[in-house]
Every structure is written in structure tokens, then in C-alpha cells.
XYZ file of C-alpha atoms in Angstrom:
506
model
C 0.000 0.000 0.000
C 1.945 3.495 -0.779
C 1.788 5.785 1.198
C -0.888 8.039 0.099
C -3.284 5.473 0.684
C -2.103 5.078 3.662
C -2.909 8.426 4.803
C -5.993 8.662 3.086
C -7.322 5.813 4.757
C -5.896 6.868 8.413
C -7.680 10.314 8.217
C -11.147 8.808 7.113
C -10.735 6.887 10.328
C -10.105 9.822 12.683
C -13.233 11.513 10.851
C -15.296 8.696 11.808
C -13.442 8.354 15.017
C -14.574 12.574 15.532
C -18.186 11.777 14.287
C -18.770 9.030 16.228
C -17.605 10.961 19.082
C -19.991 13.979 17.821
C -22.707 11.899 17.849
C -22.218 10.227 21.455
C -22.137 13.717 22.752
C -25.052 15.024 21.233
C -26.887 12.279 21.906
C -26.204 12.640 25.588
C -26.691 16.055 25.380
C -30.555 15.848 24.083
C -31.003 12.808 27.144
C -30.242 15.568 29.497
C -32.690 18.282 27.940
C -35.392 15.164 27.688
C -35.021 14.671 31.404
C -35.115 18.351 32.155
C -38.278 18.735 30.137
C -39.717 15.428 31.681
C -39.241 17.184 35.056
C -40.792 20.551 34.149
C -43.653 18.809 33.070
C -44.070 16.560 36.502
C -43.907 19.715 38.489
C -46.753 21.433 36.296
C -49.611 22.196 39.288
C -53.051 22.784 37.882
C -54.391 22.749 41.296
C -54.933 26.007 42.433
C -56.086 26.886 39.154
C -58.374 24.142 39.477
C -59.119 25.727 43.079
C -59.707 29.299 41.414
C -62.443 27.573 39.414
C -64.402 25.743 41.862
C -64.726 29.477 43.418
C -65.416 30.853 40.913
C -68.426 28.205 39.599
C -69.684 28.947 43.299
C -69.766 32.504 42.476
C -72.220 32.109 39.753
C -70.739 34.471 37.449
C -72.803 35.671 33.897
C -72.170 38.425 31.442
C -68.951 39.367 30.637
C -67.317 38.283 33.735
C -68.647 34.478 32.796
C -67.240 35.140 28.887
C -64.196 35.504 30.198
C -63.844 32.485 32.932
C -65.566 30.484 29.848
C -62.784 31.747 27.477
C -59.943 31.290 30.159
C -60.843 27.599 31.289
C -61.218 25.916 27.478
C -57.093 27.870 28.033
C -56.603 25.837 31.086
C -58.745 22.767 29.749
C -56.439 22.451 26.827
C -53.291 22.603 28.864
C -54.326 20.017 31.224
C -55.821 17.462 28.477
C -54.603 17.682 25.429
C -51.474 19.456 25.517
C -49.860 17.684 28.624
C -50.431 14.107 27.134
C -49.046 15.183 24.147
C -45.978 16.036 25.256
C -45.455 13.673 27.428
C -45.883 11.088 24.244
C -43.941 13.324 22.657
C -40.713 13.015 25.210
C -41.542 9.322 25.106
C -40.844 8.934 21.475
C -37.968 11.322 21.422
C -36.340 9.179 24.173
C -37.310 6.336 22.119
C -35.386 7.776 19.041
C -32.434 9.257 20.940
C -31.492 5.548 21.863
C -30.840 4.493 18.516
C -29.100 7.356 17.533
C -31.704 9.312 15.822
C -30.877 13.013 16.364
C -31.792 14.901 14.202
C -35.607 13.655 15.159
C -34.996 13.405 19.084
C -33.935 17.027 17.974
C -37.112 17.935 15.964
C -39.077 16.638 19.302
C -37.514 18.276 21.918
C -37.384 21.301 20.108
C -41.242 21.145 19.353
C -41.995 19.746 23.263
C -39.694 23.080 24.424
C -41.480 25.223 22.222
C -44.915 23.797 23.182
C -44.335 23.987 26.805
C -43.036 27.304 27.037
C -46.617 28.064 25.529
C -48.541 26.267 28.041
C -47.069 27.697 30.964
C -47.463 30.775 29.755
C -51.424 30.315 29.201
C -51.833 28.740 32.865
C -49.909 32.159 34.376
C -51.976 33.958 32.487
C -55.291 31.952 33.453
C -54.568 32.101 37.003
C -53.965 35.915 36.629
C -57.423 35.786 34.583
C -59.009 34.092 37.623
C -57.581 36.009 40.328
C -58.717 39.082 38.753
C -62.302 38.054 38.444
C -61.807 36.641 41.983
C -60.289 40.046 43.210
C -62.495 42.303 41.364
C -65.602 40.462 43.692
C -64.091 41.547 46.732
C -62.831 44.994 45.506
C -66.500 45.356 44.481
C -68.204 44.291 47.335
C -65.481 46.736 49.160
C -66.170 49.837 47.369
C -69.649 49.160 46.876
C -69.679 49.361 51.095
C -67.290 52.710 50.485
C -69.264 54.353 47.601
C -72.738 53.467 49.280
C -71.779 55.124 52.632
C -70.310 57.942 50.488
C -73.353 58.262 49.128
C -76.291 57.700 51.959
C -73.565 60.921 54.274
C -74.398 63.153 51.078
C -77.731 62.432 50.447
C -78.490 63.347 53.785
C -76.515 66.647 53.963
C -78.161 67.644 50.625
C -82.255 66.916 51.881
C -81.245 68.268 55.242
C -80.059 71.393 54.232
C -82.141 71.661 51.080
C -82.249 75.369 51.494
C -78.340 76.161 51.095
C -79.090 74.699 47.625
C -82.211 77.238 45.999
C -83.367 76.152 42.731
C -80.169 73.811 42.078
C -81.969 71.228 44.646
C -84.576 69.736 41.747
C -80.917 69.070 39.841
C -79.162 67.453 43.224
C -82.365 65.426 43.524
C -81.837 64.092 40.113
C -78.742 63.344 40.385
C -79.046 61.426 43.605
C -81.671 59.411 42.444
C -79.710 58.513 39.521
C -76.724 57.306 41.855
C -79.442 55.003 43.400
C -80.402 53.183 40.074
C -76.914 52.938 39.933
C -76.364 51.159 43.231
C -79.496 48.956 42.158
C -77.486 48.049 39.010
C -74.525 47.411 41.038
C -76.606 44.974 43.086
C -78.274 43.262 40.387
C -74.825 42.210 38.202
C -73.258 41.502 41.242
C -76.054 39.028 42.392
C -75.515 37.715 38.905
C -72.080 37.678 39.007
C -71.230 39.915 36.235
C -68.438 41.452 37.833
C -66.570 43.238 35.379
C -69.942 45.412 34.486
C -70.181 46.109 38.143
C -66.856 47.355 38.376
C -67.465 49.808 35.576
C -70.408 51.209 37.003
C -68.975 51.591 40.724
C -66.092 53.520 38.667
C -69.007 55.730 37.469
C -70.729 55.815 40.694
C -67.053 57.207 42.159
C -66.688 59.708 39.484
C -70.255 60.667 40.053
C -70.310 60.858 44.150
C -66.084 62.894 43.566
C -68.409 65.125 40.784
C -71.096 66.086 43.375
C -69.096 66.369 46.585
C -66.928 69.057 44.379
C -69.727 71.302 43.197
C -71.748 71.155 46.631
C -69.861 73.828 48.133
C -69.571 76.042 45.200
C -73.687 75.917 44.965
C -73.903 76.897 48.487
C -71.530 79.667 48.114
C -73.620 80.685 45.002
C -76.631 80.320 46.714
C -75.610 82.547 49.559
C -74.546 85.193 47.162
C -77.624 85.166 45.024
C -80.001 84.874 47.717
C -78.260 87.217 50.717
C -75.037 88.898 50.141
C -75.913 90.731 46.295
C -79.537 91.258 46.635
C -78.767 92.926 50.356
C -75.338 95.189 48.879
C -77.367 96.335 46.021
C -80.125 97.040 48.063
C -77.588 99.328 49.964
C -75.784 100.605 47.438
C -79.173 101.714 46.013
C -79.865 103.494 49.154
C -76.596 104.769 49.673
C -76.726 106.685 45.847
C -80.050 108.085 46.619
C -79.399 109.170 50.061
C -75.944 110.572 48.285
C -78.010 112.627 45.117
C -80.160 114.015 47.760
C -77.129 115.707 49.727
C -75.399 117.064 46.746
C -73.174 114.081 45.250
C -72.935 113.763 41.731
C -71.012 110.770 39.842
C -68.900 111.076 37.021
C -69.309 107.924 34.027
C -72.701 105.540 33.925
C -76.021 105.982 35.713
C -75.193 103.382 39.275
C -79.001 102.799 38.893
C -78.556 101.995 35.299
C -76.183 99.693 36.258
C -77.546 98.266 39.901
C -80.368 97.339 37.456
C -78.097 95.606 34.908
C -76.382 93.400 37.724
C -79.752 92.096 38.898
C -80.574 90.917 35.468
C -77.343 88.789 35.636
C -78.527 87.599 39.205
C -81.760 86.054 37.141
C -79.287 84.906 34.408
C -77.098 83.497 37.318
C -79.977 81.349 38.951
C -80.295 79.794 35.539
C -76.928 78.659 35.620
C -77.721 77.598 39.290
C -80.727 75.453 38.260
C -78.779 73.670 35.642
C -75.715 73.016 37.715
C -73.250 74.702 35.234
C -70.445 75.530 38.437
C -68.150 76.422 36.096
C -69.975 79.484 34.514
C -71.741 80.144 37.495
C -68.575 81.225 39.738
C -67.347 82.912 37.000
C -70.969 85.134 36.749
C -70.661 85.327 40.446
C -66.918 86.165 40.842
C -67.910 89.193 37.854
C -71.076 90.664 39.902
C -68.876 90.651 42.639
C -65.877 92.663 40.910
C -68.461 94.849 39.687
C -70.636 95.628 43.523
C -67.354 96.347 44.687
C -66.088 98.636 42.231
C -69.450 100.403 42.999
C -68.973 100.888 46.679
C -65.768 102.079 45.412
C -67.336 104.956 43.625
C -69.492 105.799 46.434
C -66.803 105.368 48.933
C -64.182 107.873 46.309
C -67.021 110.859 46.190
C -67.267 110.791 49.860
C -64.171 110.729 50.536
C -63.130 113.293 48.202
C -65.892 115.515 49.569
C -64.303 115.762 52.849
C -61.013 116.372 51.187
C -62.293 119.127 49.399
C -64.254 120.302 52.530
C -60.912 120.600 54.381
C -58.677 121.973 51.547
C -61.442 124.617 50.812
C -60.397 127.330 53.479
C -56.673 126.230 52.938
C -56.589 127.466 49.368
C -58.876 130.257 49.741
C -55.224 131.422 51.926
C -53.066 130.312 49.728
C -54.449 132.451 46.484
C -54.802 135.245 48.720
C -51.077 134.806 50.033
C -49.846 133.873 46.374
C -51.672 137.027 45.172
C -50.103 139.231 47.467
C -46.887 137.678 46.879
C -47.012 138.598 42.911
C -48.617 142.044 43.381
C -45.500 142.849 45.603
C -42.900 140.925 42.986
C -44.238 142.839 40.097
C -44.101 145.991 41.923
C -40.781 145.271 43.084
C -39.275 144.149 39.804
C -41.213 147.834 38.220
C -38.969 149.418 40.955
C -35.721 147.696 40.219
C -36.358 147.931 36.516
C -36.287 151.617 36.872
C -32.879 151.578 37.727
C -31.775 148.274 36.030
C -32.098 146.597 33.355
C -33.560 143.266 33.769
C -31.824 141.107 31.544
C -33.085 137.508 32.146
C -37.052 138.465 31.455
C -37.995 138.467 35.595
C -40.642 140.871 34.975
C -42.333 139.474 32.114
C -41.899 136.509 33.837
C -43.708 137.667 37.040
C -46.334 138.908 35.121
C -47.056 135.419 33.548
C -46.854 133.484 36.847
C -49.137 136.143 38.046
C -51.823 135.890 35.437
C -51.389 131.465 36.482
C -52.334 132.456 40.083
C -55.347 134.447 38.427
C -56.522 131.735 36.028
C -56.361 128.854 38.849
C -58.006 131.363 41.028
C -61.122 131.565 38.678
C -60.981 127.498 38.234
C -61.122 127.390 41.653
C -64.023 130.013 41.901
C -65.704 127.463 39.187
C -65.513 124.985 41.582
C -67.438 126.384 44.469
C -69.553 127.637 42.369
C -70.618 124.158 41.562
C -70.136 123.072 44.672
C -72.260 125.533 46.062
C -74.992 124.759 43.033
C -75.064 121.049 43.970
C -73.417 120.238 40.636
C -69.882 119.108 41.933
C -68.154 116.012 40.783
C -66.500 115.835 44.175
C -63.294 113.339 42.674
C -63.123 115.655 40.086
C -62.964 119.304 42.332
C -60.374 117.228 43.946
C -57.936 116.729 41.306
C -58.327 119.975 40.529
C -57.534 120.959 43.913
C -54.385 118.699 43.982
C -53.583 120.289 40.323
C -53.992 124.220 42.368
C -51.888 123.374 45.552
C -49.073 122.030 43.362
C -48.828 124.456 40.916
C -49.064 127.066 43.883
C -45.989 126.034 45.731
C -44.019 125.647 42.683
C -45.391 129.841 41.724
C -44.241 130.495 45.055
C -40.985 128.996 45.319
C -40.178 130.654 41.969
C -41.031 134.056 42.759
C -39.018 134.042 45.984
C -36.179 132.966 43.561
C -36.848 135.867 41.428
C -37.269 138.519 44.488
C -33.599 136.969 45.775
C -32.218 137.163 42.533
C -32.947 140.911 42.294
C -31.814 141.407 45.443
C -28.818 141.109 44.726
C -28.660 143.663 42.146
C -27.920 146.767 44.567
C -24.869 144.793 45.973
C -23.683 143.899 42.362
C -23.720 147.437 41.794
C -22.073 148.599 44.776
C -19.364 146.285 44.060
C -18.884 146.864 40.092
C -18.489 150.778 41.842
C -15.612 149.281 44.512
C -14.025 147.410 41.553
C -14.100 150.492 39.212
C -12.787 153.076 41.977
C -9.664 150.249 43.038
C -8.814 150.238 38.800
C -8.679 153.863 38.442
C -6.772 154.012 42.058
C -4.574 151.667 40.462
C -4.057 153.056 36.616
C -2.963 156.894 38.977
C -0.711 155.164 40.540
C 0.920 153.719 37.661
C 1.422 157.245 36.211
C 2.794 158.484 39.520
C 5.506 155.520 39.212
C 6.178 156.350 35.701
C 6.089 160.305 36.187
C 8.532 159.831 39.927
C 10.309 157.617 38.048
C 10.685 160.465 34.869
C 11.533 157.098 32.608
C 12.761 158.734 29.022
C 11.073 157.554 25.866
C 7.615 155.277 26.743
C 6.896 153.619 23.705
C 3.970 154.971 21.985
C 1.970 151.455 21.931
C 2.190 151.620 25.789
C 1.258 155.071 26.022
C -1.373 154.436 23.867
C -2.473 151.191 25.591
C -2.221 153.803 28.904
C -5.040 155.694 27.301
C -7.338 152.916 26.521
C -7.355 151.802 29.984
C -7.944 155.302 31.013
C -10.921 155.915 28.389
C -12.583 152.367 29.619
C -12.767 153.057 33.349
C -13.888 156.283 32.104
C -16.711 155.126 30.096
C -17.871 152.124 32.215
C -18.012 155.432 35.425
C -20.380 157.308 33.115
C -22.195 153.878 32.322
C -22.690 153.339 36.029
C -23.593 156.775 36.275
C -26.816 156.242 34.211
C -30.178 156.099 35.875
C -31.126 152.625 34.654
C -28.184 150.506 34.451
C -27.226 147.027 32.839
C -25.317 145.434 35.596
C -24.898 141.986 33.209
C -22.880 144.416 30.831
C -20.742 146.017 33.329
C -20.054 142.777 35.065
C -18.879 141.693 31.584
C -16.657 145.137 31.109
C -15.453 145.184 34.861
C -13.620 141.411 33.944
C -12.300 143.300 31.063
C -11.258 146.081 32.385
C -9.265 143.970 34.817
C -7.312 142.035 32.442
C -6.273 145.368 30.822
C -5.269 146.578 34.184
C -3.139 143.574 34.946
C -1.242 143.978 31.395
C -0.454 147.612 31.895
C 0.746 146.573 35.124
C 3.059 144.250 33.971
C 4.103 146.826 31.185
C 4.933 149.336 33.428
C 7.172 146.700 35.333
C 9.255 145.769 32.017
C 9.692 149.332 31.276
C 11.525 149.575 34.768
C 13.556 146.688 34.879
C 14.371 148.054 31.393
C 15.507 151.561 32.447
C 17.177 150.347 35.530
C 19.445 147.873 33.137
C 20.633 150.545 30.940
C 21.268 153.218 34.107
């Protein structure tokens, strides 16, 4: 044999040898999963499944609670007979075929008994899950039912008990109660026949409707104490109020209050139909309005009166303070005709004066308006206030600027008595620089500071004569006098050149 045959032959041998091997392996592998699905199958317990549904038979269920046992025990039914013997023939045979050797259909079977019984266990949670719920909802019914009805019997008692807190929204509340007491009746009935499920969904209905009702109680005997006590009785005042007001001289700026008192009663009557129909949400909001609206009523009568004994008390005040701030311009004007004689007023105090004057006279005659309505009966009282607030501050601000004028002006005979001190001290000054220069006898003064000499001399002299004058500009000379100054500084400082000059060539 050569020796490629040789080695052809030894490795088909170690590939059966490996297959073989394969093959034991496997096989003992699927023996394991067969007895592991053998067991899971033993330890299957229909019992308290079984348990659920002799409770629940005893419960005689119907409706949809008895669809869906029906429905949930054919599940439970199948499990137990039919699918359980099936798969336990169906281990049998692939235990049968896995000792001789037949894998791939021990496979096929295991696979299909894993599959299969990964199913069923799932359907008998689920049925017990079913069953407990049906079981559970009993008790939660027959719990809440208790709950709900107790609910119920407390509110029904408030309501008829204290019918009257409720007006015309009672014949509603009635209604509504007796329509929770079918309910309960319902609740009863399917219970008794053991349609569970459709009791639950009408306790859930019964709890919305009982929550509902226990809300909107309150808010209809708020509403009810409103539109029965509190409105009618602050209109009713309010009414009496405004007349009792007219009749002592009030008047009221913007819409008639009777015009609108009556308005607010028709949305009383439009109120009690929301009231009688049980619409809570519309009727706060209608109630919450009228309420805005009666206060911002009282607020208008409550603004005239007070205003009126503002106006009462600022009366006499004013009546002072126009004859003060009268007095006080008469005397400014007079003052400023004095001081204009002899200066001229270069900032426009007089015409000024004049202007704030003929303000004092114009508020004066609004102010003479005003008591005469007053007086008449014809007042807006808010209004005669604001204009009295409008007066006073307009007043002080007259009088604080003509008392800036008057001190302004006052000042004008000291500005002139110094602009005379400043003018004597520069002419003092300029003589004494000729004495210097004349002591002194310095030889040959330039003619531009002999000329210079002579301005300074012809400006003191002209700003004397201008101060001389019987009506002066003191804003002019003030301007000059600075002037003047400079030039006195620079012929100063001339004069001292020229010196050190003359002393240099000595």
C-alpha cells in the first residue's frame, strides 16, 4: 500500500473516530434536555387553578365576567388534556429515538416539546392571573360598593337636610341622587348575577359621580348665599346709599349706578339659571364678575365721599393760599417795576412775574368754578379734587419761583455797589501807575504803551459814566469790569518791564 493510501485511509478513520464521538455527545446532550423537560412537566400544578375555578363556579358568574372564565378555562382545559399528554408522548418517542441514535428527530421533538411547553405555561400564568382578577375584582366590588354606598347615603343626607343652602339647584341634586341610586341597584343586580366586570365599571361611574357632586356642593352653596343674601342685600344698599348721596349734593362722574344696579340684577336672574342647571363652572365665573363689579361700585361711592371731605378741608386752605400767592405777585411785580427803573432786567424776571401772576389768576377763577358748583349742587366731588391737587401744586411751585426771582434781584444793589468798589480800586490803580512812571521820569515810553495807557484810562472812564446812568445794565458792566481787569493787569506788567528796562541801561 503506498503511502498516500495510507494516509488517506488513516484520516477517514479519525473523521469517523470525531463523528462518532460527535454523535455520542449530542446524543447525551438531548437525554439531558429530555429529562429536564420530563421534570418541568411533573412539576406542572393545575391545582390552584383548578381551586380558582371551583370558586369561581360557586360565584355564579354571567355576562362578561362568565365570557371571560368560559374563554380562560377551554385555556386551562387544553393545557391540562390535550397538551400535557401530548408532550409527554412526545418526550416518550424522542427518548425512544435518541437511543438508537436518531438526532436529528430526538432534535425535531424536543425542540417542538420546548417550544410547546413554554406556551402552556405561559397560558396557565396567564389563566390564574385571569381568575384572580375576576376573583379580586368580587371583593374589591363588594369593598367599594360598602365605600361608595356610605359615600353616598352621608351626602344624600346633607343635601335633603339642608335643602335650602341649595335654591333652585336642589330639583338638579335630587336628580342626580336618584340617579346614583339606580346605579347602586345596578350594582346589586350584576353583582347578584355575578357579572363582575360590568359592576366594576359602574362603581367607577358611581365614584366619578359621588367625587363630581361632593366638588360642586360647596360652590352651589356659596352661590346660593350670594344670590339669595349677600348681592340682593349690597345692592339694596348701594341703592340706598346713591339716593341718600343725590339728595345731599353728590354727583357721579361715568354711567347711571341705577342703570347699572339694574343691569347686575338681570345677571342675578341669568345666574340662577346657571344655578338650576348646575353649570359651576360658569356660574362662579358670573358670580366672581357681579362681585368685581358691587365692589367697584362701593368704590365709587366710597371715592365721592371721601373726596368731599377732602375738598371740605382743603377749601379754606386754598382760599389762603391764592390770597397769600396774590399778594406775593402784586408785591414781585411791583418790586421788579422798581428795580427795573434803575436796572435793566436782563433775564425776562418781569415778564416773567407777570405770567406766573396771570397762572395764580386763572387757577383762582378754576377754583371760583368749583365752588360755584359746589355751592350749586353740581360738583363732581373726585373731580374738584384733582383739581384741587392740580392748584396746591402748581401754587408752591409759583411760590418757590417768585421768591427765587425777588432773591435774585436782590442782589442787584450789591452787584452794583461792588462793580463801583471794583471800578474806583482800577482807576486808584491806573494813577498810581502814572505816579511811578512820572517819579520815576523814565525817558522815551513807547507809543503802543502810552497808547495802551489811554485805553485803559478811556474804559474806566466810560464804564463810570455807564454806572452813572439812571437805569443801568449790571450783566454788561459785570462783563466790562472782567475786562477792564485784564487790561489793568497787562499795563501793570508793562509798566514793570519798562523799569527793569531803564534800571538795566542806568
Amino acid at each position: 500500500m503506498s503511502l498516500p493510501q495510507t494516509i488517506i485511509i488513516i484520516s477517514l478513520v479519525l473523521l469517523i473516530l470525531i463523528v462518532l464521538i460527535g454523535v455520542v455527545v449530542y446524543n447525551s446532550r438531548l437525554r439531558r434536555k429530555i429529562e429536564q423537560l420530563q421534570s418541568e412537566l411533573l412539576e406542572l400544578n393545575f391545582a390552584p387553578i383548578e381551586d380558582q375555578i371551583t370558586r369561581l363556579n360557586a360565584m355564579s358568574l354571567s355576562g362578561e365576567s362568565l365570557s371571560t372564565f368560559t374563554t380562560w378555562r377551554l385555556v386551562f382545559e387544553k393545557v391540562k388534556k390535550t397538551k400535557l399528554p401530548e408532550l409527554t408522548q412526545q418526550l416518550t418517542d424522542a427518548e425512544a429515538d435518541n437511543g438508537h441514535y436518531s438526532i436529528f428527530s430526538t432534535r425535531r421533538l424536543v425542540n417542538s416539546v420546548n417550544k410547546e411547553l413554554t406556551e402552556s405555561k405561559d397560558d396557565l400564568v396567564n389563566t390564574a392571573a385571569v381568575f384572580e382578577q375576576l376573583l379580586q375584582s368580587n371583593r374589591e366590588n363588594e369593598t367599594q360598593l360598602n365605600t361608595l354606598l356610605n359615600r353616598y347615603q352621608t351626602m344624600r343626607k346633607a343635601v335633603l337636610s339642608n335643602s335650602f343652602k341649595y335654591g333652585v339647584a336642589l330639583d338638579q341634586l335630587e336628580d342626580k341622587l336618584t340617579e346614583m341610586e339606580t346605579d347602586f341597584d345596578t350594582v346589586k343586580n350584576l353583582s347578584s348575577q355575578g357579572d363582575h366586570v360590568e359592576a366594576k365599571r359602574v362603581l367607577t361611574r358611581l365614584n366619578a359621580s359621588l367625587t363630581t357632586l361632593d366638588d360642586i356642593l360647596p360652590v352651589l352653596e356659596r352661590a346660593e348665599q350670594e344670590l339669595s343674601d349677600e348681592f340682593p342685600a349690597q345692592l339694596k344698599e348701594i341703592t340706598t346709599a346713591y339716593k341718600d348721596m343725590l339728595a345731599d349734593k353728590y354727583n357721579f362722574p361715568g354711567t347711571d349706578i341705577l342703570e347699572e344696579i339694574k343691569r347686575l340684577q338681570e345677571d342675578l336672574q341669568k345666574a340662577r339659571n346657571l344655578q338650576t342647571n348646575l353649570d359651576v363652572g360658569e356660574l362662579q365665573e358670573s358670580n366672581e364678575l357681579v362681585s368685581n363689579q358691587i365692589d367697584g361700585l362701593y368704590e365709587r361711592l366710597e371715592r365721592e365721599i371721601k373726596a368731599r371731605k377732602v375738598v371740605d378741608k382743603e377749601t379754606d386752605l386754598l382760599v389762603k393760599q391764592f390770597s397769600q400767592s396774590e399778594l406775593e405777585s402784586t408785591k414781585l411785580i411791583k418790586k421788579l417795576d422798581h428795580i427795573d427803573q434803575s436796572y435793566q432786567l436782563t433775564h425776562g424776571e418781569l415778564p416773567e412775574a407777570n405770567q406766573l401772576a396771570d397762572e395764580v389768576k386763572q387757577m383762582s377763577a378754576d377754583f371760583t368754578t368749583d365752588q360755584e358748583r359746589v355751592a350749586a349742587g353740581k360738583a363732581v366731588f373726585s373731580n374738584v379734587q384733582v383739581d384741587y391737587e392740580r392748584i396746591t401744586k402748581r401754587l408752591i411751585a409759583i411760590q418757590k419761583r417768585q421768591q427765587e426771582i425777588s432773591t435774585d434781584v436782590d442782589g442787584l444793589y450789591e452787584a452794583e455797589r461792588i462793580a463801583k468798589g471794583s471800578l474806583d480800586n482800577f482807576a486808584q490803580e491806573v494813577s498810581l501807575i502814572k505816579r511811578k512812571i512820572d517819579r520815576q521820569a523814565l525817558p522815551g515810553l513807547p507809543t503802543n504803551f502810552i497808547d495802551f495807557y489811554q485805553v485803559v484810562v478811556n474804559e474806566i472812564g466810560e464804564l463810570n459814566t455807564e454806572l452813572e446812568r439812571v437805569r443801568i445794565n449790571l450783566e454788561s458792566i459785570s462783563n466790562k469790569l472782567i475786562l477792564i481787569q485784564e487790561d489793568v493787569n497787562r499795563l501793570n506788567s508793562e509798566t514793570a518791564r519798562l523799569r527793569v528796562r531803564q534800571i538795566w541801561w542806568s
